[in-house]
Each structure stands twice: as structure tokens, then as C-alpha cells.
mmCIF file of C-alpha atoms in Angstrom:
data_model
loop_
_atom_site.group_PDB
_atom_site.id
_atom_site.type_symbol
_atom_site.label_atom_id
_atom_site.label_comp_id
_atom_site.label_asym_id
_atom_site.label_seq_id
_atom_site.Cartn_x
_atom_site.Cartn_y
_atom_site.Cartn_z
ATOM 1 C CA MET A 1 111.608 86.667 80.190
ATOM 2 C CA ARG A 2 111.199 90.214 78.934
ATOM 3 C CA HIS A 3 112.087 91.444 82.422
ATOM 4 C CA VAL A 4 115.070 89.083 82.529
ATOM 5 C CA LYS A 5 116.386 90.271 79.168
ATOM 6 C CA LYS A 6 115.693 93.971 79.677
ATOM 7 C CA TYR A 7 116.508 94.486 83.353
ATOM 8 C CA GLY A 8 118.743 91.559 84.307
ATOM 9 C CA LEU A 9 116.457 89.723 86.737
ATOM 10 C CA THR A 10 118.199 86.543 87.941
ATOM 11 C CA ARG A 11 116.760 83.289 89.244
ATOM 12 C CA GLU A 12 118.650 83.804 92.500
ATOM 13 C CA GLN A 13 116.800 87.099 92.968
ATOM 14 C CA LEU A 14 113.456 85.611 92.006
ATOM 15 C CA ALA A 15 114.048 82.741 94.431
ATOM 16 C CA GLN A 16 113.838 85.132 97.374
ATOM 17 C CA VAL A 17 110.061 85.348 96.961
ATOM 18 C CA ALA A 18 109.614 81.581 97.270
ATOM 19 C CA LEU A 19 112.164 81.296 100.082
ATOM 20 C CA THR A 20 110.565 84.126 102.062
ATOM 21 C CA ASP A 21 107.069 82.735 101.574
ATOM 22 C CA ARG A 22 108.155 79.293 102.723
ATOM 23 C CA ALA A 23 110.003 80.617 105.793
ATOM 24 C CA ASN A 24 106.870 82.499 106.841
ATOM 25 C CA ALA A 25 104.572 79.561 106.062
ATOM 26 C CA MET A 26 106.566 77.464 108.516
ATOM 27 C CA LEU A 27 105.363 79.836 111.247
ATOM 28 C CA ASN A 28 101.725 79.652 110.139
ATOM 29 C CA PRO A 29 99.862 76.639 111.590
ATOM 30 C CA ARG A 30 97.257 76.930 108.816
ATOM 31 C CA ALA A 31 99.726 76.972 105.930
ATOM 32 C CA LEU A 32 99.534 74.246 103.317
ATOM 33 C CA VAL A 33 103.306 73.680 103.108
ATOM 34 C CA ARG A 34 105.441 73.972 106.230
ATOM 35 C CA GLU A 35 108.663 72.207 105.226
ATOM 36 C CA PRO A 36 111.840 74.293 104.761
ATOM 37 C CA LEU A 37 113.006 75.247 101.280
ATOM 38 C CA THR A 38 116.649 75.945 100.434
ATOM 39 C CA LEU A 39 118.124 77.933 97.572
ATOM 40 C CA ASP A 40 119.760 74.771 96.228
ATOM 41 C CA GLU A 41 116.394 72.995 96.153
ATOM 42 C CA TYR A 42 114.847 75.951 94.385
ATOM 43 C CA MET A 43 117.601 76.218 91.774
ATOM 44 C CA SER A 44 117.458 72.495 90.963
ATOM 45 C CA ALA A 45 113.645 72.286 90.780
ATOM 46 C CA ARG A 46 111.782 71.305 87.622
ATOM 47 C CA MET A 47 111.302 74.219 85.247
ATOM 48 C CA ILE A 48 107.723 75.085 84.294
ATOM 49 C CA SER A 49 108.298 78.021 81.932
ATOM 50 C CA THR A 50 111.686 79.732 82.063
ATOM 51 C CA PRO A 51 112.560 81.422 84.365
ATOM 52 C CA LEU A 52 109.728 80.037 86.536
ATOM 53 C CA CYS A 53 110.295 76.715 88.273
ATOM 54 C CA LEU A 54 107.913 74.544 90.272
ATOM 55 C CA TYR A 55 108.401 76.628 93.429
ATOM 56 C CA ASP A 56 107.435 79.845 91.617
ATOM 57 C CA CYS A 57 103.851 78.615 91.118
ATOM 58 C CA ASP A 58 101.135 78.919 93.745
ATOM 59 C CA ARG A 59 99.465 75.921 95.390
ATOM 60 C CA TYR A 60 95.771 75.163 95.139
ATOM 61 C CA THR A 61 93.986 74.328 98.355
ATOM 62 C CA ASP A 62 90.524 73.930 99.834
ATOM 63 C CA ALA A 63 90.203 76.922 102.135
ATOM 64 C CA SER A 64 88.158 80.010 102.820
ATOM 65 C CA THR A 65 88.381 83.367 104.523
ATOM 66 C CA VAL A 66 85.933 86.043 105.581
ATOM 67 C CA LEU A 67 86.310 89.796 105.265
ATOM 68 C CA ILE A 68 83.633 92.060 106.722
ATOM 69 C CA VAL A 69 83.404 95.532 105.195
ATOM 70 C CA SER A 70 81.114 98.114 106.771
ATOM 71 C CA ALA A 71 80.510 101.827 106.972
ATOM 72 C CA GLY A 72 82.640 103.767 109.412
ATOM 73 C CA ASP A 73 79.711 104.573 111.658
ATOM 74 C CA ALA A 74 79.328 100.865 112.481
ATOM 75 C CA VAL A 75 82.626 100.496 114.356
ATOM 76 C CA ASP A 76 80.881 100.771 117.735
ATOM 77 C CA GLU A 77 79.047 97.536 116.963
ATOM 78 C CA VAL A 78 82.166 95.356 116.759
ATOM 79 C CA SER A 79 84.591 94.248 119.457
ATOM 80 C CA CYS A 80 87.626 93.697 117.212
ATOM 81 C CA THR A 81 90.058 96.435 116.198
ATOM 82 C CA PRO A 82 88.682 98.115 113.055
ATOM 83 C CA ILE A 83 91.036 98.470 110.098
ATOM 84 C CA ARG A 84 90.335 101.316 107.698
ATOM 85 C CA ILE A 85 90.537 101.145 103.913
ATOM 86 C CA ALA A 86 92.703 104.211 103.393
ATOM 87 C CA SER A 87 92.818 103.833 99.617
ATOM 88 C CA MET A 88 91.968 101.373 96.880
ATOM 89 C CA ALA A 89 92.670 101.060 93.185
ATOM 90 C CA GLY A 90 92.167 98.662 90.314
ATOM 91 C CA SER A 91 92.572 98.374 86.567
ATOM 92 C CA VAL A 92 92.057 95.974 83.673
ATOM 93 C CA GLU A 93 94.640 95.819 80.896
ATOM 94 C CA ARG A 94 92.522 93.409 78.863
ATOM 95 C CA HIS A 95 89.564 91.093 79.402
ATOM 96 C CA SER A 96 91.617 87.991 78.724
ATOM 97 C CA TRP A 97 94.046 85.715 80.527
ATOM 98 C CA ASP A 98 96.475 85.965 77.623
ATOM 99 C CA GLN A 99 99.852 87.554 78.327
ATOM 100 C CA ALA A 100 99.350 91.249 79.009
ATOM 101 C CA GLU A 101 101.415 93.694 76.994
ATOM 102 C CA TRP A 102 101.670 95.994 80.024
ATOM 103 C CA MET A 103 100.791 94.429 83.351
ATOM 104 C CA ALA A 104 97.801 95.979 85.113
ATOM 105 C CA CYS A 105 99.679 96.219 88.437
ATOM 106 C CA TYR A 106 101.630 99.225 87.141
ATOM 107 C CA PRO A 107 98.734 101.682 86.669
ATOM 108 C CA THR A 108 97.003 100.221 89.725
ATOM 109 C CA GLY A 109 100.021 100.748 91.953
ATOM 110 C CA ALA A 110 100.412 104.347 90.808
ATOM 111 C CA ASP A 111 96.705 105.092 91.304
ATOM 112 C CA LEU A 112 96.704 103.752 94.870
ATOM 113 C CA TRP A 113 98.738 106.713 96.132
ATOM 114 C CA LYS A 114 96.553 109.322 94.420
ATOM 115 C CA HIS A 115 93.760 108.835 96.981
ATOM 116 C CA THR A 116 95.742 109.138 100.226
ATOM 117 C CA ASP A 117 98.382 111.163 102.026
ATOM 118 C CA TYR A 118 100.265 107.965 102.849
ATOM 119 C CA THR A 119 103.379 107.134 100.813
ATOM 120 C CA PRO A 120 105.339 103.903 100.329
ATOM 121 C CA SER A 121 107.661 104.924 103.154
ATOM 122 C CA ASP A 122 104.742 104.694 105.601
ATOM 123 C CA VAL A 123 104.033 101.021 104.841
ATOM 124 C CA ASP A 124 104.953 98.485 107.518
ATOM 125 C CA THR A 125 104.204 95.288 105.584
ATOM 126 C CA VAL A 126 103.226 94.224 102.075
ATOM 127 C CA GLN A 127 101.004 91.263 101.245
ATOM 128 C CA LEU A 128 101.544 90.939 97.500
ATOM 129 C CA TYR A 129 99.803 88.552 95.134
ATOM 130 C CA ASP A 130 102.082 85.680 94.173
ATOM 131 C CA GLY A 131 100.144 83.445 91.817
ATOM 132 C CA PHE A 132 103.610 83.354 90.299
ATOM 133 C CA SER A 133 106.594 84.693 92.220
ATOM 134 C CA PHE A 134 107.404 87.188 89.463
ATOM 135 C CA GLN A 135 104.212 89.097 90.237
ATOM 136 C CA VAL A 136 105.716 90.169 93.568
ATOM 137 C CA ILE A 137 108.602 91.754 91.645
ATOM 138 C CA THR A 138 106.255 93.780 89.464
ATOM 139 C CA TRP A 139 104.037 94.840 92.391
ATOM 140 C CA LEU A 140 107.061 96.186 94.285
ATOM 141 C CA GLU A 141 107.953 98.253 91.245
ATOM 142 C CA ALA A 142 104.374 99.302 90.547
ATOM 143 C CA LEU A 143 103.774 100.486 94.111
ATOM 144 C CA GLY A 144 106.916 102.600 94.114
ATOM 145 C CA PHE A 145 109.007 100.654 96.596
ATOM 146 C CA CYS A 146 111.690 100.550 93.906
ATOM 147 C CA ALA A 147 112.119 101.795 90.354
ATOM 148 C CA LEU A 148 110.902 99.989 87.245
ATOM 149 C CA GLY A 149 113.303 97.152 86.505
ATOM 150 C CA GLU A 150 114.839 97.227 90.003
ATOM 151 C CA GLY A 151 112.525 94.681 91.671
ATOM 152 C CA GLY A 152 115.018 91.831 91.521
ATOM 153 C CA ARG A 153 117.842 93.862 92.986
ATOM 154 C CA PHE A 154 115.476 95.309 95.616
ATOM 155 C CA ILE A 155 114.860 91.860 97.138
ATOM 156 C CA GLU A 156 118.308 90.381 96.429
ATOM 157 C CA GLY A 157 119.488 88.292 99.361
ATOM 158 C CA GLY A 158 116.040 88.336 100.946
ATOM 159 C CA GLN A 159 116.914 90.421 104.012
ATOM 160 C CA ARG A 160 114.772 93.414 103.072
ATOM 161 C CA ILE A 161 111.563 91.364 102.705
ATOM 162 C CA ALA A 162 112.177 88.955 105.596
ATOM 163 C CA LEU A 163 109.902 88.862 108.622
ATOM 164 C CA ASP A 164 112.396 91.026 110.512
ATOM 165 C CA GLY A 165 113.315 93.147 107.489
ATOM 166 C CA GLU A 166 112.363 96.695 106.591
ATOM 167 C CA LEU A 167 109.455 95.558 104.389
ATOM 168 C CA PRO A 168 108.084 92.184 105.564
ATOM 169 C CA LEU A 169 106.491 90.317 102.651
ATOM 170 C CA ASN A 170 103.637 87.799 102.689
ATOM 171 C CA THR A 171 103.953 87.095 106.375
ATOM 172 C CA PHE A 172 101.487 84.181 106.288
ATOM 173 C CA GLY A 173 103.372 82.344 103.545
ATOM 174 C CA GLY A 174 101.619 83.768 100.508
ATOM 175 C CA GLN A 175 99.985 81.536 97.940
ATOM 176 C CA LEU A 176 103.303 79.770 97.355
ATOM 177 C CA GLY A 177 103.381 78.495 100.932
ATOM 178 C CA ALA A 178 100.035 78.944 102.644
ATOM 179 C CA GLY A 179 97.858 78.132 99.624
ATOM 180 C CA ARG A 180 95.831 79.958 97.018
ATOM 181 C CA LEU A 181 92.821 81.989 98.127
ATOM 182 C CA HIS A 182 92.516 84.070 94.944
ATOM 183 C CA GLY A 183 93.851 87.177 96.662
ATOM 184 C CA PHE A 184 91.612 87.165 99.741
ATOM 185 C CA GLY A 185 94.364 85.685 101.889
ATOM 186 C CA PHE A 186 96.501 88.793 101.428
ATOM 187 C CA ALA A 187 93.811 91.174 102.676
ATOM 188 C CA HIS A 188 93.115 88.835 105.602
ATOM 189 C CA GLU A 189 96.780 88.684 106.598
ATOM 190 C CA ALA A 190 97.163 92.451 106.362
ATOM 191 C CA VAL A 191 94.335 92.827 108.885
ATOM 192 C CA VAL A 192 95.854 90.143 111.130
ATOM 193 C CA GLN A 193 99.205 91.946 111.169
ATOM 194 C CA LEU A 194 97.712 95.385 111.797
ATOM 195 C CA ARG A 195 95.778 93.948 114.733
ATOM 196 C CA GLY A 196 98.926 92.357 116.150
ATOM 197 C CA LYS A 197 97.393 88.881 115.976
ATOM 198 C CA GLY A 198 100.056 87.140 113.878
ATOM 199 C CA GLY A 199 101.431 84.950 116.648
ATOM 200 C CA ALA A 200 104.821 83.471 115.763
ATOM 201 C CA ARG A 201 104.791 85.318 112.440
ATOM 202 C CA GLN A 202 103.783 88.720 113.852
ATOM 203 C CA ILE A 203 106.124 91.459 112.673
ATOM 204 C CA ALA A 204 107.874 93.494 115.348
ATOM 205 C CA GLY A 205 106.970 96.982 116.457
ATOM 206 C CA ASP A 206 103.562 98.526 116.052
ATOM 207 C CA PRO A 207 102.507 98.050 112.394
ATOM 208 C CA ARG A 208 99.842 100.518 111.341
ATOM 209 C CA VAL A 209 99.856 100.550 107.527
ATOM 210 C CA ALA A 210 99.780 97.648 105.071
ATOM 211 C CA VAL A 211 99.327 97.092 101.354
ATOM 212 C CA SER A 212 97.380 94.113 100.029
ATOM 213 C CA THR A 213 97.099 93.257 96.332
ATOM 214 C CA SER A 214 95.430 90.776 94.034
ATOM 215 C CA GLY A 215 96.175 89.806 90.457
ATOM 216 C CA GLY A 216 98.590 92.019 88.607
ATOM 217 C CA GLY A 217 98.682 90.619 85.067
ATOM 218 C CA PRO A 218 95.709 91.442 82.820
ATOM 219 C CA LEU A 219 93.789 92.791 85.842
ATOM 220 C CA ALA A 220 94.826 94.058 89.253
ATOM 221 C CA THR A 221 93.490 95.463 92.523
ATOM 222 C CA ALA A 222 95.212 96.988 95.538
ATOM 223 C CA LEU A 223 94.167 98.020 99.048
ATOM 224 C CA LEU A 224 95.932 100.351 101.429
ATOM 225 C CA LEU A 225 94.848 99.421 104.957
ATOM 226 C CA ALA A 226 95.482 101.458 108.094
ATOM 227 C CA ARG A 227 94.916 101.135 111.822
ATOM 228 C CA ASP A 228 94.128 104.654 113.015
#
């Protein structure tokens, strides 16, 4: 609500996260929810805590994923395309789940770019934590894809973050559509996209750089992944 009052975030703007996630989940055979979602359905949904409605909250699921991290000199031992961790960052605003005064995604997002020559303009896709849809807004701002307070206007209409947009978001459906994996699903999907293994949801072109995040409120982590 602070963001709404201070920067003018609207529910129609916020809805684009849920609508994008659901559209991508429909293309993911492993997604938890694969039915279409319209803006009218979103706007009329039961409110949970203003401005967040039912569709702004992630979905719990029984699932798992595996990420294998190894030293660079081990790449000859694997047959799959290796994806490099080009940069990583993390921060803790407070050791509590209470509302953070200043969300940890903001210092984390800034720190991510201090350890690499890559910039936001090099990123082909973003897999951003969406325990609540609003966290996507703050991650976009924190990572420098738009200015502080401009997250809602940045995704307005949904075209920019669509599968065929300039910055495809949560291509597997995110936690709002595919189901909650406590952040691991975002790293997994980033690797899938950089390997070109996304199937019906694979973004066009030759994606080589992705950002994956987890958390964002009282604590946050971010990975910059690259296919060299």
C-alpha cells in the first residue's frame, strides 16, 4: 500500500504479473494451474490484503527440483550445456518475517551488477520471485530494469514481460501458476531457457543471459546466469 500511495501503482498494473504467469503456465505441462485467467476475473477476485487479491498469492504444491553446482573444471564430465553463475548477491534486512522497512531486494539487486560486466540491457529473460505478485514489481526496480516507483508502469499492459516481449517474465508460470518451490523453480527455469529446452514456452532467439531471484522482503538472493 505504501507503493500504491507513493508511486501510484494500480491493480490493473499489478494484475499483469498474475496474467503473465498464468499464460505461461498454460504452456508448461508440469504447472499446477493451467486454466486461463482474464483481467475481469482478476479484478473481481476475493481480496486478501489490499491491494493483493487471491490471484496475487502463490500456490503451494508437492514438487521438487534439482540444481547441480560444480567447479568450472568439471564441465568436461557432463553432457548437458553448462550454465555459468556470472554473479550472485544476497542480503538480509532483518531476521524476521515481519514487514520489512526497506525490502532486501533493493540492495541485493544493486549488488548483483557490481560483480560482472553484464548490465540489465544484456538480460534475455527474468525469473523473479513471486510469492506475492508485488515482489516482481520491486525486483524489476531493484535490478535496474526501471526506476524506483516505476515498476507498475514498466509492466503496464503486459506486452513488455510477455513470452514474446522484450523481457520475458517467469516463463514457466512462476509460483502463481506453476506452484511454489521456494525460489528453486526460478533458477531451474532460467537454466532451461538458456539451454533452449523450454518447449512450447521457449523464448525466441538465442537467450544467453538470465536473472533468477528468490525472496525479496526481509531477505533476498539473486543469480545472474550466462551461457558462454
